[in-house]
PDB file of N, CA and C in Angstrom:
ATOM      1  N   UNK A   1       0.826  -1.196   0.000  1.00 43.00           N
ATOM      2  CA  UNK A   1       0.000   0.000   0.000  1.00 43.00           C
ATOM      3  C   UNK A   1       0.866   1.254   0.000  1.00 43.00           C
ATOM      4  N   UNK A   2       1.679   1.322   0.451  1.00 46.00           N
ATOM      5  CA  UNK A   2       2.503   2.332   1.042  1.00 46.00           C
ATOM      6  C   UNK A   2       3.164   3.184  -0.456  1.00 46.00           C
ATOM      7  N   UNK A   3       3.751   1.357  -1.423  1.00 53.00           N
ATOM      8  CA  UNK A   3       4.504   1.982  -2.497  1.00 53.00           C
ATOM      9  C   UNK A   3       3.618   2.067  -3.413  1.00 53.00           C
ATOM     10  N   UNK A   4       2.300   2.141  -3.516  1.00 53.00           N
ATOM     11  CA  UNK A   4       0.954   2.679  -4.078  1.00 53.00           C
ATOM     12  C   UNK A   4       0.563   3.994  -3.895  1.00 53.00           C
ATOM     13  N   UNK A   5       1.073   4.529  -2.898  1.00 47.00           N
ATOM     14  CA  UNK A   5       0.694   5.722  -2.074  1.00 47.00           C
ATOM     15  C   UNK A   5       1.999   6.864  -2.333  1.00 47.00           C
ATOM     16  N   UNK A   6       2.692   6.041  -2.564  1.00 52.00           N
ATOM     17  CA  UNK A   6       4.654   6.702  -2.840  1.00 52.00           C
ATOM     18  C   UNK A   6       4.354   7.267  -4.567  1.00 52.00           C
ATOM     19  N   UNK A   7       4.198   5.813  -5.245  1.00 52.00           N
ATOM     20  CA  UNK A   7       3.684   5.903  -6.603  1.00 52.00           C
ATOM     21  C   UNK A   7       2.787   7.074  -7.165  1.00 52.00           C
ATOM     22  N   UNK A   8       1.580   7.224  -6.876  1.00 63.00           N
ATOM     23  CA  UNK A   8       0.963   8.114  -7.011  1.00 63.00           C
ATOM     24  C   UNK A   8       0.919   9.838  -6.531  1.00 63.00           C
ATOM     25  N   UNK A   9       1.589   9.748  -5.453  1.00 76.00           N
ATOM     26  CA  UNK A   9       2.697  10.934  -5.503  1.00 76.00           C
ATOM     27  C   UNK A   9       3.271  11.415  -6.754  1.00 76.00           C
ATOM     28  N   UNK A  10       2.635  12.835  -6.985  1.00 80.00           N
ATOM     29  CA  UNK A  10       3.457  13.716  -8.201  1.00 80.00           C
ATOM     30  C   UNK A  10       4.870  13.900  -7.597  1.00 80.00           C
ATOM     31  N   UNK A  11       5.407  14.127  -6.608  1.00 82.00           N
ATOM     32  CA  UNK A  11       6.452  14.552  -5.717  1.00 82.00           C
ATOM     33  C   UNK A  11       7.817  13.170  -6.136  1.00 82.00           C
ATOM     34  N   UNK A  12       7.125  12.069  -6.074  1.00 88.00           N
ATOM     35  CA  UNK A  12       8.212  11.140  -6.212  1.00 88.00           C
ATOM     36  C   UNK A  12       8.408  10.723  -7.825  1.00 88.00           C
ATOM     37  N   UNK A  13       7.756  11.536  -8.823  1.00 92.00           N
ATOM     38  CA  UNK A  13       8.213  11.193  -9.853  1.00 92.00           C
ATOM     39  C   UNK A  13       9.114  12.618 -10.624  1.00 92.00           C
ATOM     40  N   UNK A  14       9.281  13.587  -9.864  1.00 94.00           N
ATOM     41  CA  UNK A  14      10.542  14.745  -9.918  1.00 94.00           C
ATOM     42  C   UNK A  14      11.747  14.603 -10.349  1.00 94.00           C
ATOM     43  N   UNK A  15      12.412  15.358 -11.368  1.00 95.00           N
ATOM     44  CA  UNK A  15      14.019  14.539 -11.651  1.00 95.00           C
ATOM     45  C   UNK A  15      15.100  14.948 -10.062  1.00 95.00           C
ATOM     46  N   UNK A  16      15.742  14.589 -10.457  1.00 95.00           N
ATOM     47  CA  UNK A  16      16.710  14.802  -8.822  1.00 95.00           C
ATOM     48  C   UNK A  16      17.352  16.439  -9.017  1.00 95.00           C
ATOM     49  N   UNK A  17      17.682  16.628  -7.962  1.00 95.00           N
ATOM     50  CA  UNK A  17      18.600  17.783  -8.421  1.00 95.00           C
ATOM     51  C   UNK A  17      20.543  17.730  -8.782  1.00 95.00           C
ATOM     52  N   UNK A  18      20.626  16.503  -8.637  1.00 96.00           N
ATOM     53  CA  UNK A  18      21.792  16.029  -8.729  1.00 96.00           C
ATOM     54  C   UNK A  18      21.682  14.872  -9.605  1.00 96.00           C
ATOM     55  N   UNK A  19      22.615  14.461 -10.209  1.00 95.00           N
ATOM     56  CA  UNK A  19      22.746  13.143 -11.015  1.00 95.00           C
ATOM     57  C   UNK A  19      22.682  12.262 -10.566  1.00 95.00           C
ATOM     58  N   UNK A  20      21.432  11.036 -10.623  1.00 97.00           N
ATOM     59  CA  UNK A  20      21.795   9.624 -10.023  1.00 97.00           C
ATOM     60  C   UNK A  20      23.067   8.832 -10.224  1.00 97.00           C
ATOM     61  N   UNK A  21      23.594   8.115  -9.033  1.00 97.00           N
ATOM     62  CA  UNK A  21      24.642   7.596  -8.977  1.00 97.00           C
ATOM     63  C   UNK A  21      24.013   6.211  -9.750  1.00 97.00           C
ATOM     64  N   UNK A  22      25.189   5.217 -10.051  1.00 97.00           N
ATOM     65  CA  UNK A  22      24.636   3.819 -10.569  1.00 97.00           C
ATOM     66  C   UNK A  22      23.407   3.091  -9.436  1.00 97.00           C
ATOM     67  N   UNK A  23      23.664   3.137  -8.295  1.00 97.00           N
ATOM     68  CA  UNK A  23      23.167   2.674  -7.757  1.00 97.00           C
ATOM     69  C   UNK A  23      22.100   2.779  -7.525  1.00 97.00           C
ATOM     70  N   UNK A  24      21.800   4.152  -7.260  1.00 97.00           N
ATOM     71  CA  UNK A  24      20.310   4.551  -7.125  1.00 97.00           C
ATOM     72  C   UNK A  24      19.688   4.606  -8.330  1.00 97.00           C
ATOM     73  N   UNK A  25      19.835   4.500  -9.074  1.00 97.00           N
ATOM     74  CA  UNK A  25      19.619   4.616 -10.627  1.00 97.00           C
ATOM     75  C   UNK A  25      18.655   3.566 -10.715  1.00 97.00           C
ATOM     76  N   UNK A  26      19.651   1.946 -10.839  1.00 97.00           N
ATOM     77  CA  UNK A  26      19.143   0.841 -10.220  1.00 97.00           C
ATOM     78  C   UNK A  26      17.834   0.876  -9.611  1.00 97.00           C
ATOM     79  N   UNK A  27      17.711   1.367  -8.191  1.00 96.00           N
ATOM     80  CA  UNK A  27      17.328   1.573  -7.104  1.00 96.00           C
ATOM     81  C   UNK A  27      16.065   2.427  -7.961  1.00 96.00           C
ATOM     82  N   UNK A  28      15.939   3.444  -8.607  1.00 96.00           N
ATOM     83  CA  UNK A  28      14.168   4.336  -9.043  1.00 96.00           C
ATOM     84  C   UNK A  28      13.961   3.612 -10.242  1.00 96.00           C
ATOM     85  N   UNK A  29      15.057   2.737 -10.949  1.00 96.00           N
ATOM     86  CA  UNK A  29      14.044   1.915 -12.120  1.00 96.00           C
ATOM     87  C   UNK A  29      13.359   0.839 -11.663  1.00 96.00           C
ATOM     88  N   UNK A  30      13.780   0.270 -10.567  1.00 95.00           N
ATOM     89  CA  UNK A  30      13.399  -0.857  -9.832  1.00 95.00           C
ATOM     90  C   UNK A  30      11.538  -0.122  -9.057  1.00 95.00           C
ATOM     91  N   UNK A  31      11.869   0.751  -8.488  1.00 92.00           N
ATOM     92  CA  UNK A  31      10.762   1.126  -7.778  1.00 92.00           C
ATOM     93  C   UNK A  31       9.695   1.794  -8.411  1.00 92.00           C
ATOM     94  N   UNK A  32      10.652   2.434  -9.969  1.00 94.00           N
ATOM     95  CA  UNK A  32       9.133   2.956 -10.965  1.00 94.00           C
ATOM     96  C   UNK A  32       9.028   2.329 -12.205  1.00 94.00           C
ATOM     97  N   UNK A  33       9.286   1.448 -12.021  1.00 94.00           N
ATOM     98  CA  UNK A  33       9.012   0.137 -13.057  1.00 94.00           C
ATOM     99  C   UNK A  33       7.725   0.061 -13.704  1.00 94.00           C
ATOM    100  N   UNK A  34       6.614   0.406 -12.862  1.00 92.00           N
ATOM    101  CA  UNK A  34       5.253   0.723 -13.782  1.00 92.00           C
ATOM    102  C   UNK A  34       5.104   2.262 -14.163  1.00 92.00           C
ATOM    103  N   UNK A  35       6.202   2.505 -14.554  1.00 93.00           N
ATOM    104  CA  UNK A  35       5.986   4.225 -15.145  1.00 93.00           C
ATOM    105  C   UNK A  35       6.531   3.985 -16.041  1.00 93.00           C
ATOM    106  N   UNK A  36       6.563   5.013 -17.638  1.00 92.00           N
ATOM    107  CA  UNK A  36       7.534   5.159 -18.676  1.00 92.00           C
ATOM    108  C   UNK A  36       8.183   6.405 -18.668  1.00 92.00           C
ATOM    109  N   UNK A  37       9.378   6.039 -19.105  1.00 93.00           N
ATOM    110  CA  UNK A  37      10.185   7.259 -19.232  1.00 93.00           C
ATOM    111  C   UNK A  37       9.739   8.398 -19.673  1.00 93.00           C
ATOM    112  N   UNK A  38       8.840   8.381 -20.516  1.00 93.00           N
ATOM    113  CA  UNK A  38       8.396   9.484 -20.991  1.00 93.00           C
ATOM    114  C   UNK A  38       7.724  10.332 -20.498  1.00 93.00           C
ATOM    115  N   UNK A  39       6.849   9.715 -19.317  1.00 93.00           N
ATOM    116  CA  UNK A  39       6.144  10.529 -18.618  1.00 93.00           C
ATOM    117  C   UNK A  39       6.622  10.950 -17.203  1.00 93.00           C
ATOM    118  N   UNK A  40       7.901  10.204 -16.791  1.00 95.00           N
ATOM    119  CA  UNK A  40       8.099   9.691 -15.314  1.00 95.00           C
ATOM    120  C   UNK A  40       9.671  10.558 -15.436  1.00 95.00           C
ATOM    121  N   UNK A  41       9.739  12.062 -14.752  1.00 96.00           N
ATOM    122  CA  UNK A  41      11.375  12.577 -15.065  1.00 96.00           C
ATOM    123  C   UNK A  41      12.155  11.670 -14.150  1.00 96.00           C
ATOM    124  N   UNK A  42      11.632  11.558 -13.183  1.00 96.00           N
ATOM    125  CA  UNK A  42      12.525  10.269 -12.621  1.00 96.00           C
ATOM    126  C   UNK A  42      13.040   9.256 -12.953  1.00 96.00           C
ATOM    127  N   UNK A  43      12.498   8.580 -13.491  1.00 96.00           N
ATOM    128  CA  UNK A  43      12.626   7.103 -14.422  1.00 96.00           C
ATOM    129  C   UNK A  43      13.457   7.494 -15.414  1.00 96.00           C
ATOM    130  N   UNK A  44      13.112   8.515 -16.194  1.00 97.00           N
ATOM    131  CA  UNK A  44      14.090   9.259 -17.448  1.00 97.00           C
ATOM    132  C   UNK A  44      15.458   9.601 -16.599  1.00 97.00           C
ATOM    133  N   UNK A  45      15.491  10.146 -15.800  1.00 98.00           N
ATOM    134  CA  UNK A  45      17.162  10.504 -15.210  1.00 98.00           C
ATOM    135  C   UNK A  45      17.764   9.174 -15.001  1.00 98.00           C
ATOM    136  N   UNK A  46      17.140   8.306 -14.140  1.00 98.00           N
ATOM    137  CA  UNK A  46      17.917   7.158 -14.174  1.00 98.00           C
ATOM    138  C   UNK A  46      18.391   6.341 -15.650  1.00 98.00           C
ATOM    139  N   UNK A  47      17.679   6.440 -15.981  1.00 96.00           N
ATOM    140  CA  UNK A  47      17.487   5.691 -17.387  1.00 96.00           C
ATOM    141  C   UNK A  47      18.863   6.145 -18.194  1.00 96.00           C
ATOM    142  N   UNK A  48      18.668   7.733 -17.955  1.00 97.00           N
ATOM    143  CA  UNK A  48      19.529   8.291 -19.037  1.00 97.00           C
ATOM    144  C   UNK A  48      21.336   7.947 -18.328  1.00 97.00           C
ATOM    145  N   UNK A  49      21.049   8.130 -16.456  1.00 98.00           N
ATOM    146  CA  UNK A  49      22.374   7.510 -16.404  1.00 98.00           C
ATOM    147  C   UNK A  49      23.096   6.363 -16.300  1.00 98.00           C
ATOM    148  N   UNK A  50      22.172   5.442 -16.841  1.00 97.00           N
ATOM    149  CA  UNK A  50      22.576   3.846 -16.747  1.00 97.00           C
ATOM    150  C   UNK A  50      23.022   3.448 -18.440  1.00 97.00           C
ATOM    151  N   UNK A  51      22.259   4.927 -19.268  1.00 96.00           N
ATOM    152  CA  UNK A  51      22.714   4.670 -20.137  1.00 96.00           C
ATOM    153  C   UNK A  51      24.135   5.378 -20.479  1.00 96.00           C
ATOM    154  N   UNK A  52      24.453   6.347 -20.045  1.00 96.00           N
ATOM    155  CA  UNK A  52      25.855   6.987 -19.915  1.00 96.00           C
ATOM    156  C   UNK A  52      26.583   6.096 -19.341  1.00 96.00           C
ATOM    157  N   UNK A  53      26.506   5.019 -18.268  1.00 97.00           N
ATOM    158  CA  UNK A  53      26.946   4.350 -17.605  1.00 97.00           C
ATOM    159  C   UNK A  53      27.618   3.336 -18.613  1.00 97.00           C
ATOM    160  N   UNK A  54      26.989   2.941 -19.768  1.00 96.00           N
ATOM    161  CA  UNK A  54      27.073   1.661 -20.508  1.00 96.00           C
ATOM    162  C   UNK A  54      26.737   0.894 -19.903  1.00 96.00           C
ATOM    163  N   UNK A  55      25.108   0.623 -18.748  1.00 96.00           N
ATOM    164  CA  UNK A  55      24.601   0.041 -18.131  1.00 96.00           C
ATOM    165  C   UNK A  55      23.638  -1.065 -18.787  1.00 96.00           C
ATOM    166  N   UNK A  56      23.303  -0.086 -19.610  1.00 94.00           N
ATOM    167  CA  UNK A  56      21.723   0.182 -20.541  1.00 94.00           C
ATOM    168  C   UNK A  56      22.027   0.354 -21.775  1.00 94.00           C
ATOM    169  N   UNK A  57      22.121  -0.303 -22.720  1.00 93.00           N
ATOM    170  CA  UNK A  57      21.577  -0.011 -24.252  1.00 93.00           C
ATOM    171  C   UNK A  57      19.774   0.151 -24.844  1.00 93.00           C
ATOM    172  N   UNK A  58      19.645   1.262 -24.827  1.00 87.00           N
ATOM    173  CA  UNK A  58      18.094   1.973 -25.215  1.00 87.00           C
ATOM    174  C   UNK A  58      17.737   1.009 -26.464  1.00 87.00           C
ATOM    175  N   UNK A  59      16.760   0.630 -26.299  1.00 85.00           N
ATOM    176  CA  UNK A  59      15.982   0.436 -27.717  1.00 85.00           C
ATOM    177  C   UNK A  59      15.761   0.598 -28.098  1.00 85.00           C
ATOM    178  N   UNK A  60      15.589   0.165 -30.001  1.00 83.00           N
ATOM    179  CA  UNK A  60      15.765   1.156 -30.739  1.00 83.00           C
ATOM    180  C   UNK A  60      14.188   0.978 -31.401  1.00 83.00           C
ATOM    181  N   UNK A  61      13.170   0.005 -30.870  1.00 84.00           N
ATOM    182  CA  UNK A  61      12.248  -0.499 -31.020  1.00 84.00           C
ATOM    183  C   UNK A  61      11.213  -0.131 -30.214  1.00 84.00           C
ATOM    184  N   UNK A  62      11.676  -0.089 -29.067  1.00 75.00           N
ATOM    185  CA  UNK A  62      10.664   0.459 -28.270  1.00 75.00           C
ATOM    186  C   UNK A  62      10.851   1.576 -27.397  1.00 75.00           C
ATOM    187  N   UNK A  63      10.094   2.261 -26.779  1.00 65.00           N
ATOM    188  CA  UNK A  63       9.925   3.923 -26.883  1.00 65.00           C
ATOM    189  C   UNK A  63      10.295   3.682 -25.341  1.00 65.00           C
ATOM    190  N   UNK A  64      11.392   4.440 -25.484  1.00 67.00           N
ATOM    191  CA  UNK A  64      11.172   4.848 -23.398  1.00 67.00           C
ATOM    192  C   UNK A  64      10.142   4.872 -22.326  1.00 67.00           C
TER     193      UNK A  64
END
């Protein structure tokens, strides 16, 4: 319930004010996993640094 309640929070889908580290990166794709990048700046920051990371290769098929 709680991460239903976290989720739906406009507040927790905010980009950071700092660059996610790898870890936490990890850590908000894991927890906003039912969001898309496109709509979610959170999910997009991580995204984008796992892909700077050479964590992540983006697809070229399917849409963020």
């Amino acid at each position: 319930m709680q991460h239903f309640i976290a989720i739906t929070n406009q507040e927790a889908h905010q980009p950071p004010s700092v660059p996610f580290t790898i870890e936490q990166s990890h850590s908000v794709m894991q927890f906003h996993v039912a969001c898309r990048a496109t709509r979610c700046p959170r999910k997009a920051a991580a995204l984008d640094a796992l892909i700077e990371a050479g964590r992540v290769v983006p697809s070229a098929s399917k849409p963020r």
